[in-house]
mmCIF file with all atom_site columns, C-alpha atoms in Angstrom:
data_model
loop_
_atom_site.group_PDB
_atom_site.id
_atom_site.type_symbol
_atom_site.label_atom_id
_atom_site.label_alt_id
_atom_site.label_comp_id
_atom_site.label_asym_id
_atom_site.label_entity_id
_atom_site.label_seq_id
_atom_site.pdbx_PDB_ins_code
_atom_site.Cartn_x
_atom_site.Cartn_y
_atom_site.Cartn_z
_atom_site.occupancy
_atom_site.B_iso_or_equiv
_atom_site.pdbx_formal_charge
_atom_site.auth_seq_id
_atom_site.auth_comp_id
_atom_site.auth_asym_id
_atom_site.auth_atom_id
_atom_site.pdbx_PDB_model_num
ATOM 1   C CA . MET A 1 1   ? -174.994 66.396 -24.761 1.00 0.00 ? 603 MET A CA 1
ATOM 2   C CA . LEU A 1 2   ? -171.858 64.262 -24.740 1.00 0.00 ? 604 LEU A CA 1
ATOM 3   C CA . THR A 1 3   ? -169.398 65.868 -27.147 1.00 0.00 ? 605 THR A CA 1
ATOM 4   C CA . ARG A 1 4   ? -166.045 64.408 -28.281 1.00 0.00 ? 606 ARG A CA 1
ATOM 5   C CA . ARG A 1 5   ? -164.259 66.840 -25.996 1.00 0.00 ? 607 ARG A CA 1
ATOM 6   C CA . SER A 1 6   ? -166.432 65.810 -22.967 1.00 0.00 ? 608 SER A CA 1
ATOM 7   C CA . PHE A 1 7   ? -165.890 62.142 -23.718 1.00 0.00 ? 609 PHE A CA 1
ATOM 8   C CA . THR A 1 8   ? -162.108 62.627 -23.858 1.00 0.00 ? 610 THR A CA 1
ATOM 9   C CA . PHE A 1 9   ? -162.105 64.490 -20.545 1.00 0.00 ? 611 PHE A CA 1
ATOM 10  C CA . LEU A 1 10  ? -164.153 61.855 -18.795 1.00 0.00 ? 612 LEU A CA 1
ATOM 11  C CA . SER A 1 11  ? -161.925 59.136 -20.132 1.00 0.00 ? 613 SER A CA 1
ATOM 12  C CA . LEU A 1 12  ? -158.782 60.846 -18.828 1.00 0.00 ? 614 LEU A CA 1
ATOM 13  C CA . ALA A 1 13  ? -160.429 61.446 -15.434 1.00 0.00 ? 615 ALA A CA 1
ATOM 14  C CA . SER A 1 14  ? -161.402 57.747 -15.214 1.00 0.00 ? 616 SER A CA 1
ATOM 15  C CA . GLY A 1 15  ? -157.857 56.731 -16.122 1.00 0.00 ? 617 GLY A CA 1
ATOM 16  C CA . LEU A 1 16  ? -156.377 58.919 -13.440 1.00 0.00 ? 618 LEU A CA 1
ATOM 17  C CA . THR A 1 17  ? -158.788 57.509 -10.872 1.00 0.00 ? 619 THR A CA 1
ATOM 18  C CA . ALA A 1 18  ? -157.847 53.998 -11.847 1.00 0.00 ? 620 ALA A CA 1
ATOM 19  C CA . CYS A 1 19  ? -154.147 54.790 -11.520 1.00 0.00 ? 621 CYS A CA 1
ATOM 20  C CA . LYS A 1 20  ? -154.571 56.406 -8.151  1.00 0.00 ? 622 LYS A CA 1
ATOM 21  C CA . GLN A 1 21  ? -156.248 53.491 -6.399  1.00 0.00 ? 623 GLN A CA 1
ATOM 22  C CA . PRO A 1 22  ? -153.278 51.100 -6.333  1.00 0.00 ? 624 PRO A CA 1
ATOM 23  C CA . GLN A 1 23  ? -151.114 53.908 -4.997  1.00 0.00 ? 625 GLN A CA 1
ATOM 24  C CA . ASP A 1 24  ? -153.481 54.296 -2.030  1.00 0.00 ? 626 ASP A CA 1
ATOM 25  C CA . ASN A 1 25  ? -153.290 50.530 -1.460  1.00 0.00 ? 627 ASN A CA 1
ATOM 26  C CA . ALA A 1 26  ? -149.479 50.653 -1.614  1.00 0.00 ? 628 ALA A CA 1
ATOM 27  C CA . VAL A 1 27  ? -149.416 53.348 1.030   1.00 0.00 ? 629 VAL A CA 1
ATOM 28  C CA . THR A 1 28  ? -151.765 51.344 3.235   1.00 0.00 ? 630 THR A CA 1
ATOM 29  C CA . ARG A 1 29  ? -149.569 48.262 2.900   1.00 0.00 ? 631 ARG A CA 1
ATOM 30  C CA . ALA A 1 30  ? -146.480 50.234 3.721   1.00 0.00 ? 632 ALA A CA 1
ATOM 31  C CA . GLU A 1 31  ? -148.123 51.706 6.759   1.00 0.00 ? 633 GLU A CA 1
ATOM 32  C CA . SER A 1 32  ? -149.172 48.212 7.835   1.00 0.00 ? 634 SER A CA 1
ATOM 33  C CA . VAL A 1 33  ? -145.640 46.869 7.484   1.00 0.00 ? 635 VAL A CA 1
ATOM 34  C CA . SER A 1 34  ? -144.154 49.847 9.380   1.00 0.00 ? 636 SER A CA 1
ATOM 35  C CA . ALA A 1 35  ? -146.693 49.255 12.169  1.00 0.00 ? 637 ALA A CA 1
ATOM 36  C CA . VAL A 1 36  ? -145.043 45.918 13.111  1.00 0.00 ? 638 VAL A CA 1
ATOM 37  C CA . PRO A 1 37  ? -143.106 46.660 16.341  1.00 0.00 ? 639 PRO A CA 1
ATOM 38  C CA . PRO A 1 38  ? -139.350 46.103 16.264  1.00 0.00 ? 640 PRO A CA 1
ATOM 39  C CA . PRO A 1 39  ? -137.915 43.321 18.446  1.00 0.00 ? 641 PRO A CA 1
ATOM 40  C CA . PRO A 1 40  ? -137.210 44.312 22.005  1.00 0.00 ? 642 PRO A CA 1
ATOM 41  C CA . PRO A 1 41  ? -133.602 45.407 22.620  1.00 0.00 ? 643 PRO A CA 1
ATOM 42  C CA . MET A 1 42  ? -131.365 42.870 24.165  1.00 0.00 ? 644 MET A CA 1
ATOM 43  C CA . PRO A 1 43  ? -130.233 43.523 27.769  1.00 0.00 ? 645 PRO A CA 1
ATOM 44  C CA . ASP A 1 44  ? -126.883 45.311 27.987  1.00 0.00 ? 646 ASP A CA 1
ATOM 45  C CA . PHE A 1 45  ? -125.201 42.183 29.377  1.00 0.00 ? 647 PHE A CA 1
ATOM 46  C CA . TYR A 1 46  ? -125.690 40.542 25.957  1.00 0.00 ? 648 TYR A CA 1
ATOM 47  C CA . GLY A 1 47  ? -123.532 43.154 24.351  1.00 0.00 ? 649 GLY A CA 1
ATOM 48  C CA . ALA A 1 48  ? -120.053 42.473 22.916  1.00 0.00 ? 650 ALA A CA 1
ATOM 49  C CA . ILE A 1 49  ? -117.343 41.527 25.396  1.00 0.00 ? 651 ILE A CA 1
ATOM 50  C CA . THR A 1 50  ? -113.968 42.985 24.460  1.00 0.00 ? 652 THR A CA 1
ATOM 51  C CA . ASP A 1 51  ? -111.838 42.288 27.521  1.00 0.00 ? 653 ASP A CA 1
ATOM 52  C CA . GLU A 1 52  ? -111.573 38.511 26.975  1.00 0.00 ? 654 GLU A CA 1
ATOM 53  C CA . PRO A 1 53  ? -108.633 36.729 25.263  1.00 0.00 ? 655 PRO A CA 1
ATOM 54  C CA . PHE A 1 54  ? -110.969 36.243 22.297  1.00 0.00 ? 656 PHE A CA 1
ATOM 55  C CA . PRO A 1 55  ? -113.816 38.475 21.158  1.00 0.00 ? 657 PRO A CA 1
ATOM 56  C CA . VAL A 1 56  ? -117.397 37.642 22.179  1.00 0.00 ? 658 VAL A CA 1
ATOM 57  C CA . PRO A 1 57  ? -119.810 39.261 19.771  1.00 0.00 ? 659 PRO A CA 1
ATOM 58  C CA . ALA A 1 58  ? -123.059 40.923 20.803  1.00 0.00 ? 660 ALA A CA 1
ATOM 59  C CA . ILE A 1 59  ? -126.260 38.940 20.600  1.00 0.00 ? 661 ILE A CA 1
ATOM 60  C CA . PRO A 1 60  ? -128.405 40.460 17.776  1.00 0.00 ? 662 PRO A CA 1
ATOM 61  C CA . PRO A 1 61  ? -131.787 41.957 18.765  1.00 0.00 ? 663 PRO A CA 1
ATOM 62  C CA . GLY A 1 62  ? -134.699 39.612 18.161  1.00 0.00 ? 664 GLY A CA 1
ATOM 63  C CA . SER A 1 63  ? -132.502 36.493 17.948  1.00 0.00 ? 665 SER A CA 1
ATOM 64  C CA . VAL A 1 64  ? -133.353 35.150 21.407  1.00 0.00 ? 666 VAL A CA 1
ATOM 65  C CA . ARG A 1 65  ? -136.809 34.939 22.947  1.00 0.00 ? 667 ARG A CA 1
ATOM 66  C CA . PRO A 1 66  ? -137.106 37.079 26.139  1.00 0.00 ? 668 PRO A CA 1
ATOM 67  C CA . GLU A 1 67  ? -138.084 34.051 28.256  1.00 0.00 ? 669 GLU A CA 1
ATOM 68  C CA . LEU A 1 68  ? -134.656 32.583 27.489  1.00 0.00 ? 670 LEU A CA 1
ATOM 69  C CA . TRP A 1 69  ? -132.735 35.655 28.594  1.00 0.00 ? 671 TRP A CA 1
ATOM 70  C CA . ARG A 1 70  ? -130.662 35.444 31.735  1.00 0.00 ? 672 ARG A CA 1
ATOM 71  C CA . GLN A 1 71  ? -132.963 36.624 34.584  1.00 0.00 ? 673 GLN A CA 1
ATOM 72  C CA . GLU A 1 72  ? -133.441 36.388 38.302  1.00 0.00 ? 674 GLU A CA 1
ATOM 73  C CA . VAL A 1 73  ? -136.487 34.378 39.321  1.00 0.00 ? 675 VAL A CA 1
ATOM 74  C CA . ALA A 1 74  ? -138.028 32.833 42.415  1.00 0.00 ? 676 ALA A CA 1
ATOM 75  C CA . ASN A 1 75  ? -136.055 29.798 43.583  1.00 0.00 ? 677 ASN A CA 1
ATOM 76  C CA . PRO A 1 76  ? -138.112 26.699 42.751  1.00 0.00 ? 678 PRO A CA 1
ATOM 77  C CA . TRP A 1 77  ? -136.064 24.573 45.204  1.00 0.00 ? 679 TRP A CA 1
ATOM 78  C CA . PRO A 1 78  ? -135.640 26.649 48.381  1.00 0.00 ? 680 PRO A CA 1
ATOM 79  C CA . ASP A 1 79  ? -134.462 23.672 50.404  1.00 0.00 ? 681 ASP A CA 1
ATOM 80  C CA . ARG A 1 80  ? -131.343 23.249 48.218  1.00 0.00 ? 682 ARG A CA 1
ATOM 81  C CA . VAL A 1 81  ? -127.989 24.657 49.245  1.00 0.00 ? 683 VAL A CA 1
ATOM 82  C CA . ARG A 1 82  ? -126.842 27.930 47.773  1.00 0.00 ? 684 ARG A CA 1
ATOM 83  C CA . GLY A 1 83  ? -124.655 27.387 44.713  1.00 0.00 ? 685 GLY A CA 1
ATOM 84  C CA . THR A 1 84  ? -126.580 24.279 43.553  1.00 0.00 ? 686 THR A CA 1
ATOM 85  C CA . ILE A 1 85  ? -127.037 24.167 39.780  1.00 0.00 ? 687 ILE A CA 1
ATOM 86  C CA . VAL A 1 86  ? -130.171 22.549 38.393  1.00 0.00 ? 688 VAL A CA 1
ATOM 87  C CA . VAL A 1 87  ? -130.460 21.601 34.736  1.00 0.00 ? 689 VAL A CA 1
ATOM 88  C CA . ASP A 1 88  ? -133.845 20.798 33.142  1.00 0.00 ? 690 ASP A CA 1
ATOM 89  C CA . PRO A 1 89  ? -132.932 19.502 29.660  1.00 0.00 ? 691 PRO A CA 1
ATOM 90  C CA . ASP A 1 90  ? -136.460 19.274 28.392  1.00 0.00 ? 692 ASP A CA 1
ATOM 91  C CA . ALA A 1 91  ? -137.365 22.826 29.457  1.00 0.00 ? 693 ALA A CA 1
ATOM 92  C CA . ARG A 1 92  ? -134.030 24.009 28.047  1.00 0.00 ? 694 ARG A CA 1
ATOM 93  C CA . LEU A 1 93  ? -133.341 25.884 31.294  1.00 0.00 ? 695 LEU A CA 1
ATOM 94  C CA . LEU A 1 94  ? -130.503 26.014 33.814  1.00 0.00 ? 696 LEU A CA 1
ATOM 95  C CA . PHE A 1 95  ? -130.860 27.465 37.329  1.00 0.00 ? 697 PHE A CA 1
ATOM 96  C CA . PHE A 1 96  ? -128.144 28.715 39.661  1.00 0.00 ? 698 PHE A CA 1
ATOM 97  C CA . LEU A 1 97  ? -129.582 28.847 43.178  1.00 0.00 ? 699 LEU A CA 1
ATOM 98  C CA . GLN A 1 98  ? -128.549 32.075 44.869  1.00 0.00 ? 700 GLN A CA 1
ATOM 99  C CA . GLY A 1 99  ? -130.290 31.446 48.149  1.00 0.00 ? 701 GLY A CA 1
ATOM 100 C CA . PRO A 1 100 ? -133.628 30.229 49.551  1.00 0.00 ? 702 PRO A CA 1
ATOM 101 C CA . ASP A 1 101 ? -135.602 32.879 47.722  1.00 0.00 ? 703 ASP A CA 1
ATOM 102 C CA . ARG A 1 102 ? -133.906 33.664 44.414  1.00 0.00 ? 704 ARG A CA 1
ATOM 103 C CA . ALA A 1 103 ? -132.233 31.878 41.531  1.00 0.00 ? 705 ALA A CA 1
ATOM 104 C CA . MET A 1 104 ? -130.588 32.981 38.313  1.00 0.00 ? 706 MET A CA 1
ATOM 105 C CA . ARG A 1 105 ? -132.161 31.309 35.293  1.00 0.00 ? 707 ARG A CA 1
ATOM 106 C CA . TYR A 1 106 ? -130.526 30.819 31.900  1.00 0.00 ? 708 TYR A CA 1
ATOM 107 C CA . GLY A 1 107 ? -131.832 29.566 28.579  1.00 0.00 ? 709 GLY A CA 1
ATOM 108 C CA . VAL A 1 108 ? -129.740 26.724 27.128  1.00 0.00 ? 710 VAL A CA 1
ATOM 109 C CA . SER A 1 109 ? -129.568 24.494 24.118  1.00 0.00 ? 711 SER A CA 1
ATOM 110 C CA . VAL A 1 110 ? -129.197 20.738 24.666  1.00 0.00 ? 712 VAL A CA 1
ATOM 111 C CA . GLY A 1 111 ? -127.021 18.415 22.661  1.00 0.00 ? 713 GLY A CA 1
ATOM 112 C CA . ALA A 1 112 ? -127.361 14.640 22.448  1.00 0.00 ? 714 ALA A CA 1
ATOM 113 C CA . GLN A 1 113 ? -124.983 14.156 25.358  1.00 0.00 ? 715 GLN A CA 1
ATOM 114 C CA . GLY A 1 114 ? -127.123 16.616 27.342  1.00 0.00 ? 716 GLY A CA 1
ATOM 115 C CA . PHE A 1 115 ? -130.114 14.240 27.035  1.00 0.00 ? 717 PHE A CA 1
ATOM 116 C CA . SER A 1 116 ? -128.178 11.049 27.764  1.00 0.00 ? 718 SER A CA 1
ATOM 117 C CA . TRP A 1 117 ? -127.115 11.571 31.394  1.00 0.00 ? 719 TRP A CA 1
ATOM 118 C CA . SER A 1 118 ? -129.039 12.535 34.531  1.00 0.00 ? 720 SER A CA 1
ATOM 119 C CA . GLY A 1 119 ? -128.395 12.490 38.243  1.00 0.00 ? 721 GLY A CA 1
ATOM 120 C CA . THR A 1 120 ? -126.495 14.484 40.863  1.00 0.00 ? 722 THR A CA 1
ATOM 121 C CA . ALA A 1 121 ? -122.875 15.304 40.176  1.00 0.00 ? 723 ALA A CA 1
ATOM 122 C CA . ARG A 1 122 ? -120.165 17.448 41.758  1.00 0.00 ? 724 ARG A CA 1
ATOM 123 C CA . LEU A 1 123 ? -118.820 20.536 40.051  1.00 0.00 ? 725 LEU A CA 1
ATOM 124 C CA . GLN A 1 124 ? -115.250 19.358 39.966  1.00 0.00 ? 726 GLN A CA 1
ATOM 125 C CA . PHE A 1 125 ? -113.586 22.269 38.161  1.00 0.00 ? 727 PHE A CA 1
ATOM 126 C CA . ARG A 1 126 ? -114.121 25.140 35.744  1.00 0.00 ? 728 ARG A CA 1
ATOM 127 C CA . ARG A 1 127 ? -112.133 26.303 32.751  1.00 0.00 ? 729 ARG A CA 1
ATOM 128 C CA . GLU A 1 128 ? -111.834 29.613 30.932  1.00 0.00 ? 730 GLU A CA 1
ATOM 129 C CA . TRP A 1 129 ? -111.611 29.185 27.136  1.00 0.00 ? 731 TRP A CA 1
ATOM 130 C CA . PRO A 1 130 ? -111.211 25.404 27.459  1.00 0.00 ? 732 PRO A CA 1
ATOM 131 C CA . ARG A 1 131 ? -109.623 23.075 24.964  1.00 0.00 ? 733 ARG A CA 1
ATOM 132 C CA . TRP A 1 132 ? -111.893 20.646 23.223  1.00 0.00 ? 734 TRP A CA 1
ATOM 133 C CA . ASN A 1 133 ? -110.742 17.039 23.669  1.00 0.00 ? 735 ASN A CA 1
ATOM 134 C CA . VAL A 1 134 ? -112.635 14.943 21.250  1.00 0.00 ? 736 VAL A CA 1
ATOM 135 C CA . PRO A 1 135 ? -113.514 11.516 22.683  1.00 0.00 ? 737 PRO A CA 1
ATOM 136 C CA . GLU A 1 136 ? -112.504 8.374  20.823  1.00 0.00 ? 738 GLU A CA 1
ATOM 137 C CA . SER A 1 137 ? -116.105 7.393  20.262  1.00 0.00 ? 739 SER A CA 1
ATOM 138 C CA . MET A 1 138 ? -116.680 10.554 18.248  1.00 0.00 ? 740 MET A CA 1
ATOM 139 C CA . ILE A 1 139 ? -113.445 10.149 16.312  1.00 0.00 ? 741 ILE A CA 1
ATOM 140 C CA . GLU A 1 140 ? -114.644 6.659  15.273  1.00 0.00 ? 742 GLU A CA 1
ATOM 141 C CA . ARG A 1 141 ? -117.600 8.318  13.609  1.00 0.00 ? 743 ARG A CA 1
ATOM 142 C CA . GLN A 1 142 ? -115.681 11.270 12.292  1.00 0.00 ? 744 GLN A CA 1
ATOM 143 C CA . PRO A 1 143 ? -112.068 10.398 11.633  1.00 0.00 ? 745 PRO A CA 1
ATOM 144 C CA . GLU A 1 144 ? -111.368 13.921 10.468  1.00 0.00 ? 746 GLU A CA 1
ATOM 145 C CA . LEU A 1 145 ? -111.499 14.989 14.162  1.00 0.00 ? 747 LEU A CA 1
ATOM 146 C CA . GLU A 1 146 ? -108.419 12.863 14.952  1.00 0.00 ? 748 GLU A CA 1
ATOM 147 C CA . PRO A 1 147 ? -106.186 15.990 15.171  1.00 0.00 ? 749 PRO A CA 1
ATOM 148 C CA . TYR A 1 148 ? -108.295 17.134 18.176  1.00 0.00 ? 750 TYR A CA 1
ATOM 149 C CA . SER A 1 149 ? -108.100 13.853 20.163  1.00 0.00 ? 751 SER A CA 1
ATOM 150 C CA . VAL A 1 150 ? -106.913 13.720 23.747  1.00 0.00 ? 752 VAL A CA 1
ATOM 151 C CA . ALA A 1 151 ? -103.649 12.164 22.539  1.00 0.00 ? 753 ALA A CA 1
ATOM 152 C CA . ASN A 1 152 ? -103.084 15.056 20.155  1.00 0.00 ? 754 ASN A CA 1
ATOM 153 C CA . GLY A 1 153 ? -103.839 17.714 22.763  1.00 0.00 ? 755 GLY A CA 1
ATOM 154 C CA . GLY A 1 154 ? -107.320 18.679 21.702  1.00 0.00 ? 756 GLY A CA 1
ATOM 155 C CA . MET A 1 155 ? -108.499 21.796 19.857  1.00 0.00 ? 757 MET A CA 1
ATOM 156 C CA . ASP A 1 156 ? -107.005 25.174 20.758  1.00 0.00 ? 758 ASP A CA 1
ATOM 157 C CA . PRO A 1 157 ? -109.408 27.559 22.520  1.00 0.00 ? 759 PRO A CA 1
ATOM 158 C CA . GLY A 1 158 ? -110.932 30.340 20.513  1.00 0.00 ? 760 GLY A CA 1
ATOM 159 C CA . PRO A 1 159 ? -113.995 31.314 18.503  1.00 0.00 ? 761 PRO A CA 1
ATOM 160 C CA . GLY A 1 160 ? -113.965 28.130 16.440  1.00 0.00 ? 762 GLY A CA 1
ATOM 161 C CA . ASN A 1 161 ? -113.880 25.855 19.495  1.00 0.00 ? 763 ASN A CA 1
ATOM 162 C CA . PRO A 1 162 ? -117.416 24.427 20.193  1.00 0.00 ? 764 PRO A CA 1
ATOM 163 C CA . MET A 1 163 ? -116.791 24.597 23.944  1.00 0.00 ? 765 MET A CA 1
ATOM 164 C CA . GLY A 1 164 ? -116.993 28.381 23.781  1.00 0.00 ? 766 GLY A CA 1
ATOM 165 C CA . ALA A 1 165 ? -115.681 30.787 26.423  1.00 0.00 ? 767 ALA A CA 1
ATOM 166 C CA . ARG A 1 166 ? -116.234 28.713 29.555  1.00 0.00 ? 768 ARG A CA 1
ATOM 167 C CA . ALA A 1 167 ? -116.851 25.102 30.669  1.00 0.00 ? 769 ALA A CA 1
ATOM 168 C CA . LEU A 1 168 ? -117.966 23.415 33.898  1.00 0.00 ? 770 LEU A CA 1
ATOM 169 C CA . TYR A 1 169 ? -116.935 19.783 34.387  1.00 0.00 ? 771 TYR A CA 1
ATOM 170 C CA . LEU A 1 170 ? -119.124 17.319 36.289  1.00 0.00 ? 772 LEU A CA 1
ATOM 171 C CA . PHE A 1 171 ? -117.828 14.306 38.239  1.00 0.00 ? 773 PHE A CA 1
ATOM 172 C CA . GLN A 1 172 ? -119.690 11.583 40.095  1.00 0.00 ? 774 GLN A CA 1
ATOM 173 C CA . ASN A 1 173 ? -118.062 9.326  42.710  1.00 0.00 ? 775 ASN A CA 1
ATOM 174 C CA . GLY A 1 174 ? -114.645 10.724 41.618  1.00 0.00 ? 776 GLY A CA 1
ATOM 175 C CA . GLU A 1 175 ? -115.152 9.865  37.962  1.00 0.00 ? 777 GLU A CA 1
ATOM 176 C CA . ASP A 1 176 ? -115.615 12.228 35.055  1.00 0.00 ? 778 ASP A CA 1
ATOM 177 C CA . THR A 1 177 ? -119.230 11.956 33.778  1.00 0.00 ? 779 THR A CA 1
ATOM 178 C CA . LEU A 1 178 ? -118.138 13.527 30.462  1.00 0.00 ? 780 LEU A CA 1
ATOM 179 C CA . TYR A 1 179 ? -121.086 15.828 31.021  1.00 0.00 ? 781 TYR A CA 1
ATOM 180 C CA . ARG A 1 180 ? -120.241 19.447 30.421  1.00 0.00 ? 782 ARG A CA 1
ATOM 181 C CA . ILE A 1 181 ? -121.982 22.784 30.821  1.00 0.00 ? 783 ILE A CA 1
ATOM 182 C CA . HIS A 1 182 ? -120.251 25.113 28.369  1.00 0.00 ? 784 HIS A CA 1
ATOM 183 C CA . GLY A 1 183 ? -120.530 28.099 26.055  1.00 0.00 ? 785 GLY A CA 1
ATOM 184 C CA . GLY A 1 184 ? -120.615 28.165 22.313  1.00 0.00 ? 786 GLY A CA 1
ATOM 185 C CA . ALA A 1 185 ? -124.392 28.210 21.868  1.00 0.00 ? 787 ALA A CA 1
ATOM 186 C CA . THR A 1 186 ? -125.680 30.161 18.851  1.00 0.00 ? 788 THR A CA 1
ATOM 187 C CA . PRO A 1 187 ? -128.616 32.608 19.454  1.00 0.00 ? 789 PRO A CA 1
ATOM 188 C CA . GLU A 1 188 ? -130.753 30.750 16.924  1.00 0.00 ? 790 GLU A CA 1
ATOM 189 C CA . GLY A 1 189 ? -130.034 27.403 18.670  1.00 0.00 ? 791 GLY A CA 1
ATOM 190 C CA . LEU A 1 190 ? -130.912 28.613 22.160  1.00 0.00 ? 792 LEU A CA 1
ATOM 191 C CA . GLY A 1 191 ? -133.910 26.762 23.562  1.00 0.00 ? 793 GLY A CA 1
ATOM 192 C CA . GLN A 1 192 ? -133.470 23.996 20.994  1.00 0.00 ? 794 GLN A CA 1
ATOM 193 C CA . ALA A 1 193 ? -132.230 20.452 20.810  1.00 0.00 ? 795 ALA A CA 1
ATOM 194 C CA . VAL A 1 194 ? -128.948 20.627 18.899  1.00 0.00 ? 796 VAL A CA 1
ATOM 195 C CA . SER A 1 195 ? -126.778 17.966 17.325  1.00 0.00 ? 797 SER A CA 1
ATOM 196 C CA . SER A 1 196 ? -123.714 18.169 19.562  1.00 0.00 ? 798 SER A CA 1
ATOM 197 C CA . GLY A 1 197 ? -122.480 19.034 22.984  1.00 0.00 ? 799 GLY A CA 1
ATOM 198 C CA . CYS A 1 198 ? -124.073 18.688 26.433  1.00 0.00 ? 800 CYS A CA 1
ATOM 199 C CA . ILE A 1 199 ? -125.597 21.831 27.856  1.00 0.00 ? 801 ILE A CA 1
ATOM 200 C CA . ARG A 1 200 ? -124.671 24.817 25.706  1.00 0.00 ? 802 ARG A CA 1
ATOM 201 C CA . MET A 1 201 ? -125.049 28.429 26.809  1.00 0.00 ? 803 MET A CA 1
ATOM 202 C CA . LEU A 1 202 ? -124.497 31.766 25.153  1.00 0.00 ? 804 LEU A CA 1
ATOM 203 C CA . ASP A 1 203 ? -120.946 32.770 25.895  1.00 0.00 ? 805 ASP A CA 1
ATOM 204 C CA . GLN A 1 204 ? -122.131 35.832 27.879  1.00 0.00 ? 806 GLN A CA 1
ATOM 205 C CA . ASP A 1 205 ? -124.173 33.512 30.079  1.00 0.00 ? 807 ASP A CA 1
ATOM 206 C CA . ALA A 1 206 ? -121.436 30.864 30.396  1.00 0.00 ? 808 ALA A CA 1
ATOM 207 C CA . ILE A 1 207 ? -119.033 33.588 31.642  1.00 0.00 ? 809 ILE A CA 1
ATOM 208 C CA . ASP A 1 208 ? -121.634 34.802 34.127  1.00 0.00 ? 810 ASP A CA 1
ATOM 209 C CA . LEU A 1 209 ? -122.313 31.301 35.485  1.00 0.00 ? 811 LEU A CA 1
ATOM 210 C CA . HIS A 1 210 ? -118.607 30.467 35.627  1.00 0.00 ? 812 HIS A CA 1
ATOM 211 C CA . ASP A 1 211 ? -118.089 33.551 37.838  1.00 0.00 ? 813 ASP A CA 1
ATOM 212 C CA . ARG A 1 212 ? -120.980 32.626 40.153  1.00 0.00 ? 814 ARG A CA 1
ATOM 213 C CA . ALA A 1 213 ? -120.337 28.820 40.376  1.00 0.00 ? 815 ALA A CA 1
ATOM 214 C CA . ILE A 1 214 ? -119.000 27.339 43.574  1.00 0.00 ? 816 ILE A CA 1
ATOM 215 C CA . HIS A 1 215 ? -116.367 24.631 43.457  1.00 0.00 ? 817 HIS A CA 1
ATOM 216 C CA . GLY A 1 216 ? -117.709 21.311 44.766  1.00 0.00 ? 818 GLY A CA 1
ATOM 217 C CA . ALA A 1 217 ? -121.348 22.319 44.447  1.00 0.00 ? 819 ALA A CA 1
ATOM 218 C CA . ASP A 1 218 ? -124.056 19.888 43.507  1.00 0.00 ? 820 ASP A CA 1
ATOM 219 C CA . VAL A 1 219 ? -125.207 19.870 39.917  1.00 0.00 ? 821 VAL A CA 1
ATOM 220 C CA . ILE A 1 220 ? -128.631 18.196 39.511  1.00 0.00 ? 822 ILE A CA 1
ATOM 221 C CA . VAL A 1 221 ? -129.569 17.126 36.007  1.00 0.00 ? 823 VAL A CA 1
ATOM 222 C CA . PHE A 1 222 ? -133.205 16.034 35.566  1.00 0.00 ? 824 PHE A CA 1
ATOM 223 C CA . PRO A 1 223 ? -133.869 12.960 33.425  1.00 0.00 ? 825 PRO A CA 1
ATOM 224 C CA . SER A 1 224 ? -135.206 13.740 29.988  1.00 0.00 ? 826 SER A CA 1
ATOM 225 C CA . ILE A 1 225 ? -138.352 12.184 28.583  1.00 0.00 ? 827 ILE A CA 1
ATOM 226 C CA . GLN A 1 226 ? -137.116 13.381 25.185  1.00 0.00 ? 828 GLN A CA 1
ATOM 227 C CA . ALA A 1 227 ? -133.865 11.324 25.429  1.00 0.00 ? 829 ALA A CA 1
ATOM 228 C CA . SER A 1 228 ? -135.040 8.724  22.915  1.00 0.00 ? 830 SER A CA 1
ATOM 229 C CA . ASP A 1 229 ? -135.673 11.539 20.372  1.00 0.00 ? 831 ASP A CA 1
ATOM 230 C CA . ALA A 1 230 ? -132.365 13.250 20.863  1.00 0.00 ? 832 ALA A CA 1
ATOM 231 C CA . PRO A 1 231 ? -130.445 13.946 17.670  1.00 0.00 ? 833 PRO A CA 1
ATOM 232 C CA . PRO A 1 232 ? -127.202 11.949 17.012  1.00 0.00 ? 834 PRO A CA 1
ATOM 233 C CA . LEU A 1 233 ? -123.848 13.414 17.893  1.00 0.00 ? 835 LEU A CA 1
ATOM 234 C CA . TYR A 1 234 ? -122.830 15.508 14.879  1.00 0.00 ? 836 TYR A CA 1
#
């Protein structure tokens, strides 16, 4: 027989059961979230660099896809001379050929100028913490950059300089191509088409390439089928 006391007890028990179910779901959801693996740790060479004239911060874990990390790979062009640099703008990759068998591969981001030129050039010179000399064509579009023109001495090196920690300058038939391989890439921009610059590298990678590069070596830049879709300069 269902008495008032029995009815009250059953009601309370039902209420407790109803309250308990969402808690179980919450625990399940929390466990599901915690089961997502953390991003792989970045290689040690992407840590902070503190012995440069300006600080180079560490690359945060998970901010760069592993396939864009600096890594040694099989040399795709074994017939090319050691020291040759090959740039594939559409693949967003740069190769430094170490010998017939091996190459060092770097992920890059590509600016509008990086899509606009192709061919074989000579590595004419390299610069540590280069100045940024804004060309007149850019100043015409952005007059506020006039203080950084060639006539005004360019922009001082440092963390705010878009050239980053290192730059390689390409010449062809004795003339400057205005094509640069340089640092200053952001982790989130690596592997992307970006609005400015030529071939941009993480500063850690630009420093590494600068130290490996050979004066006078060939730099081969593949033509881009994406050139017509390249973003405008700035």
